[in-house]
Short mmCIF file of C-alpha atoms in Angstrom, two decimals:
data_model
loop_
_atom_site.label_atom_id
_atom_site.label_comp_id
_atom_site.label_asym_id
_atom_site.label_seq_id
_atom_site.Cartn_x
_atom_site.Cartn_y
_atom_site.Cartn_z
CA MET A 18 0.00 -0.16 0.28
CA ALA A 19 1.38 3.48 -0.91
CA THR A 20 2.73 5.73 2.00
CA HIS A 21 0.51 9.34 2.07
CA SER A 22 3.57 11.41 0.49
CA GLU A 23 3.64 8.35 -2.82
CA LEU A 24 -0.19 9.07 -2.49
CA ARG A 25 0.44 12.67 -2.67
CA ASP A 26 3.12 11.74 -5.55
CA PHE A 27 0.76 10.18 -7.51
CA TRP A 28 -1.90 12.36 -7.67
CA GLU A 29 0.15 15.57 -8.06
CA ARG A 30 1.27 13.76 -11.56
CA ARG A 31 -1.96 12.59 -12.23
CA LEU A 32 -4.00 15.75 -12.18
CA GLU A 33 -1.33 18.05 -13.83
CA GLY A 34 -1.49 15.67 -16.60
CA ASP A 35 -4.77 14.97 -16.69
CA TRP A 36 -7.05 17.70 -15.52
CA THR A 37 -10.49 16.54 -16.64
CA GLU A 38 -13.19 14.10 -15.51
CA SER A 39 -11.20 11.15 -16.64
CA GLY A 40 -8.14 12.46 -14.47
CA VAL A 41 -10.46 12.53 -11.06
CA GLY A 42 -12.94 9.90 -12.03
CA TYR A 43 -12.40 5.99 -13.48
CA ARG A 44 -9.71 6.78 -15.33
CA ALA A 45 -9.60 3.87 -17.51
CA LEU A 46 -12.89 3.91 -19.04
CA GLY A 47 -11.52 7.25 -20.65
CA ARG A 48 -12.98 11.08 -20.39
CA PRO A 49 -16.29 10.54 -22.80
CA PHE A 50 -17.22 7.56 -20.51
CA ASN A 51 -16.66 9.71 -17.24
CA THR A 52 -18.50 12.63 -18.79
CA TRP A 53 -21.81 11.09 -18.80
CA MET A 54 -20.92 9.53 -14.97
CA TYR A 55 -20.24 12.98 -13.91
CA ARG A 56 -23.66 14.24 -15.41
CA VAL A 57 -25.60 11.56 -12.87
CA ARG A 58 -23.19 12.49 -9.91
CA GLU A 59 -24.67 16.60 -10.71
CA GLU A 60 -27.72 15.20 -11.07
CA VAL A 61 -27.67 13.29 -8.10
CA PHE A 62 -25.70 16.09 -5.67
CA LEU A 63 -27.97 18.69 -6.66
CA ARG A 64 -31.62 16.62 -5.81
CA GLU A 65 -30.03 15.68 -2.35
CA VAL A 66 -28.47 18.79 -1.21
CA ALA A 67 -30.99 21.05 -1.85
CA GLY A 68 -33.16 20.03 0.45
CA LEU A 69 -30.61 19.78 3.69
CA ARG A 70 -28.55 22.86 2.71
CA PRO A 71 -28.30 25.64 4.81
CA ARG A 72 -29.85 28.78 3.50
CA GLY A 73 -26.96 31.16 2.24
CA ALA A 74 -24.45 28.64 3.16
CA ASP A 75 -20.72 29.25 3.74
CA VAL A 76 -19.11 25.87 2.25
CA LEU A 77 -15.77 24.18 2.03
CA ASP A 78 -15.28 21.62 -0.79
CA VAL A 79 -12.22 19.29 0.17
CA GLY A 80 -10.58 17.54 -2.51
CA SER A 81 -11.57 20.09 -5.17
CA GLY A 82 -9.85 18.27 -7.98
CA THR A 83 -10.74 20.24 -11.13
CA GLY A 84 -13.55 21.94 -9.43
CA PHE A 85 -16.75 20.23 -10.42
CA TYR A 86 -18.65 20.64 -7.19
CA VAL A 87 -17.46 23.85 -6.26
CA ARG A 88 -19.75 24.69 -9.69
CA LEU A 89 -22.41 22.86 -8.00
CA TRP A 90 -22.32 24.59 -4.97
CA ASP A 91 -22.57 28.18 -6.54
CA ARG A 92 -25.66 26.61 -8.69
CA LEU A 93 -27.45 25.81 -5.24
CA GLY A 94 -27.02 29.26 -3.85
CA ALA A 95 -23.76 29.45 -1.81
CA SER A 96 -22.87 32.52 -0.39
CA ALA A 97 -19.46 31.36 -0.46
CA VAL A 98 -17.55 28.79 -1.51
CA THR A 99 -13.50 27.40 -0.35
CA GLY A 100 -11.68 24.93 -1.80
CA SER A 101 -8.72 22.79 -1.00
CA ASP A 102 -6.74 20.34 -2.44
CA MET A 103 -3.66 18.15 -1.86
CA THR A 104 -2.39 18.73 -5.52
CA GLU A 105 -0.83 22.11 -6.00
CA ALA A 106 -1.58 20.97 -9.64
CA ALA A 107 -4.75 21.09 -9.03
CA VAL A 108 -4.91 24.62 -6.69
CA GLU A 109 -3.17 27.01 -8.79
CA ARG A 110 -5.48 25.84 -12.36
CA LEU A 111 -8.61 26.18 -9.72
CA ARG A 112 -7.63 29.65 -8.76
CA GLU A 113 -7.49 30.07 -12.85
CA ARG A 114 -10.65 28.90 -13.23
CA PHE A 115 -13.07 30.21 -9.97
CA PRO A 116 -11.26 33.78 -9.21
CA GLU A 117 -14.02 34.75 -7.23
CA HIS A 118 -13.22 31.65 -4.85
CA ARG A 119 -10.73 30.91 -2.14
CA PHE A 120 -8.42 27.69 -3.27
CA VAL A 121 -5.66 26.36 -0.28
CA ARG A 122 -3.37 23.39 -0.52
CA GLN A 123 -4.38 21.41 2.18
CA ASP A 124 -4.99 17.40 3.15
CA ALA A 125 -8.67 16.26 4.00
CA SER A 126 -6.71 15.55 7.64
CA GLU A 127 -5.09 18.57 8.37
CA LEU A 128 -7.16 21.48 7.77
CA ASP A 129 -5.43 23.55 9.15
CA ALA A 130 -5.42 27.19 7.26
CA PHE A 131 -9.63 27.16 8.73
CA GLU A 132 -10.32 27.75 12.16
CA ASP A 133 -12.57 25.72 14.03
CA GLY A 134 -16.44 26.06 12.85
CA SER A 135 -15.97 28.53 10.22
CA PHE A 136 -18.54 26.37 7.94
CA ASP A 137 -22.40 25.95 7.58
CA ALA A 138 -21.68 22.38 5.54
CA VAL A 139 -18.42 20.51 4.16
CA SER A 140 -18.07 18.60 1.17
CA CYS A 141 -15.79 15.63 0.51
CA MET A 142 -16.34 13.64 -2.50
CA ASP A 143 -15.22 10.88 -4.93
CA MET A 144 -11.45 11.39 -2.62
CA LEU A 145 -12.10 9.56 1.01
CA PHE A 146 -11.71 5.82 -0.60
CA HIS A 147 -8.33 7.30 -1.81
CA ILE A 148 -7.36 7.87 1.62
CA THR A 149 -5.56 4.17 2.18
CA ASP A 150 -4.35 5.17 5.80
CA ASP A 151 -6.89 4.53 8.56
CA GLU A 152 -5.84 7.25 11.33
CA ARG A 153 -5.15 10.03 8.50
CA TYR A 154 -9.52 8.97 7.22
CA THR A 155 -10.52 8.91 10.91
CA ALA A 156 -8.48 12.16 11.19
CA ALA A 157 -10.41 13.75 8.35
CA PHE A 158 -13.61 13.23 10.06
CA ARG A 159 -12.44 14.72 13.20
CA GLU A 160 -11.31 17.89 11.06
CA PHE A 161 -14.52 18.03 9.56
CA ALA A 162 -16.42 18.45 12.70
CA ARG A 163 -14.33 20.38 13.74
CA VAL A 164 -14.43 23.18 10.94
CA LEU A 165 -18.21 22.68 10.81
CA ARG A 166 -20.62 24.88 13.39
CA PRO A 167 -22.68 22.96 15.37
CA GLY A 168 -25.61 21.32 12.99
CA GLY A 169 -23.43 21.90 9.73
CA LEU A 170 -23.64 19.01 6.54
CA LEU A 171 -21.22 17.11 5.58
CA VAL A 172 -21.70 15.93 2.10
CA VAL A 173 -19.25 12.59 1.15
CA SER A 174 -19.66 10.47 -1.88
CA GLU A 175 -18.34 6.02 -0.53
CA ASN A 176 -18.50 2.72 -1.37
CA CYS A 177 -20.45 2.09 1.85
CA LEU A 178 -19.47 -1.80 1.73
CA ARG A 179 -21.70 -4.20 3.27
CA ARG A 180 -18.90 -7.44 1.95
CA PRO A 181 -15.64 -7.01 3.66
CA GLU A 182 -13.36 -3.87 2.63
CA GLN A 183 -11.05 -4.34 -0.16
CA ARG A 184 -7.34 -2.77 -0.10
CA GLY A 185 -5.25 -1.47 -3.12
CA GLU A 186 -2.25 0.68 -3.16
CA HIS A 187 -4.09 3.80 -4.19
CA GLN A 188 -8.29 3.14 -3.05
CA VAL A 189 -9.71 1.47 -0.09
CA ASN A 190 -13.31 0.50 -0.30
CA ARG A 191 -14.16 0.65 3.43
CA THR A 192 -17.11 -1.01 5.43
CA LEU A 193 -20.50 0.77 5.62
CA ALA A 194 -20.18 0.17 9.57
CA TRP A 195 -16.90 1.35 9.89
CA ILE A 196 -17.60 4.62 7.92
CA ALA A 197 -20.71 4.99 9.72
CA GLY A 198 -18.41 4.79 13.18
CA THR A 199 -15.84 6.54 12.14
CA ALA A 200 -18.23 9.43 11.55
CA ASP A 201 -20.57 8.58 14.91
CA LYS A 202 -16.69 8.99 16.96
CA ALA A 203 -16.37 12.61 15.09
CA GLY A 204 -19.73 14.03 16.27
CA PHE A 205 -21.70 12.91 13.01
CA ASP A 206 -25.41 12.03 12.35
CA ILE A 207 -26.29 9.89 8.77
CA VAL A 208 -28.83 11.41 7.99
CA ARG A 209 -29.38 10.64 4.04
CA ARG A 210 -27.84 7.38 2.73
CA VAL A 211 -29.19 7.35 -1.46
CA PRO A 212 -27.25 5.27 -4.69
CA MET A 213 -24.73 8.39 -6.51
CA LEU A 214 -24.34 5.56 -9.61
CA VAL A 215 -25.63 2.12 -9.85
CA LEU A 216 -23.76 0.65 -13.28
CA MET A 217 -21.67 3.78 -14.22
CA ASN A 218 -18.84 3.00 -12.21
CA ALA A 219 -16.69 0.00 -10.43
CA GLN A 220 -19.33 -3.13 -8.92
CA VAL A 221 -17.32 -2.99 -5.48
CA ASP A 222 -19.71 -4.31 -3.15
CA ALA A 223 -21.18 -7.08 -5.61
CA ALA A 224 -19.98 -10.64 -6.00
CA LEU A 225 -17.00 -11.43 -7.42
CA PRO A 226 -18.11 -12.95 -10.70
CA TRP A 227 -20.55 -10.27 -11.59
CA ARG A 228 -17.55 -7.70 -10.13
CA LYS A 229 -15.17 -8.85 -13.04
CA ALA A 230 -17.81 -9.89 -15.50
CA TRP A 231 -19.16 -6.24 -15.77
CA GLY A 232 -15.47 -4.63 -15.29
CA GLY A 233 -14.84 -6.14 -18.54
CA VAL A 234 -17.62 -4.98 -20.54
CA LEU A 235 -17.27 -1.26 -19.36
CA ARG A 236 -13.42 -1.57 -20.52
CA ALA A 237 -14.64 -3.24 -23.41
CA ALA A 238 -17.13 -0.73 -24.02
CA THR A 239 -14.53 2.11 -23.81
CA VAL A 240 -11.69 1.18 -25.41
CA THR A 241 -11.86 3.99 -27.99
CA ALA A 242 -13.48 7.65 -26.92
CA PRO A 243 -16.29 6.62 -29.71
CA THR A 244 -17.17 3.97 -27.77
CA GLY A 245 -17.21 5.23 -24.49
CA TRP A 246 -19.25 8.03 -25.62
CA LEU A 247 -22.06 5.57 -26.61
CA ALA A 248 -21.91 3.46 -23.89
CA GLY A 249 -22.47 6.50 -21.57
CA ALA A 250 -25.33 8.04 -23.52
CA ALA A 251 -27.15 4.45 -23.35
CA LEU A 252 -26.41 3.75 -19.92
CA TYR A 253 -27.03 7.18 -18.86
CA PRO A 254 -31.36 6.88 -18.95
CA LEU A 255 -31.23 3.73 -17.46
CA GLU A 256 -28.67 5.09 -14.67
CA ARG A 257 -31.04 8.37 -13.82
CA ARG A 258 -33.69 5.45 -13.31
CA LEU A 259 -31.48 2.99 -10.98
CA VAL A 260 -30.13 5.68 -8.64
CA ARG A 261 -33.63 6.73 -8.24
CA GLY A 262 -35.17 3.59 -7.76
CA ARG A 263 -32.75 1.84 -5.38
CA LYS A 264 -32.12 2.50 -1.52
CA GLU A 265 -28.71 1.08 -2.00
CA SER A 266 -25.50 0.50 -4.85
CA PRO A 267 -22.96 -1.67 -5.74
CA THR A 268 -20.91 1.47 -6.43
CA THR A 269 -20.45 5.02 -4.91
CA GLU A 270 -23.53 6.26 -2.36
CA LEU A 271 -24.25 9.82 -1.36
CA VAL A 272 -23.80 10.11 2.38
CA ALA A 273 -25.21 12.50 3.90
CA LEU A 274 -24.46 13.76 7.51
CA ARG A 275 -25.27 16.40 10.54
CA LEU A 276 -22.83 17.27 12.95
CA ARG A 277 -24.28 17.07 16.24
CA GLU A 278 -25.00 19.75 18.75
CA ARG A 279 -21.74 20.14 20.96
CA ALA A 280 -22.72 19.37 24.92
#
């Protein structure tokens, strides 16, 4: 398993060379397919967060990447959005793309640029499973709780496995029980958990035969940019129905949490 510094260098190189949906997404499936995938993510995020966010919220987006969720917070009417990323490659480009917002280079587990209780909402999307060190993962939740005001909203995406956890060099898919326990210890209650994707991502919480078979189908369908675009376009309407019609997903889910009032 890669060390924290190795992970930081990995993402620095990756985002420096590919600052697009595929750079921050499922790179093996190519940019055209990832573009369709992010359309589904966008719809789920806007639908779910719209009814939970504080009005005129001051927001911190952790792991901003290309700024995809910064743009969505703007659409939701946030009064101010601050972004952070562990890579200089992302921060420099984010400052150019969104000159009206503040961006700083910060690791999710060390948000020391921000004072206690600075934000009404925090988002950390599509990156928690890339924290391979459990202590740093736990520290990230403590930092989210520290920088939020009591009653604040935390929105994350995670894989929330019912099956045993899966550990790789650059990604750890943790169990729902472990994630929920970590959030609880940091002072959060889960208030909403819904599928963010169903078929358009790796089936990490499915039986191994299906996981391998569907992964092979996706890779074959996206072997070229044109076929990847067609595969995404074909799956998109089905995926939109699936994320609305299912309570759980074999892949990424959106999880909304509230910070409990301090005693």
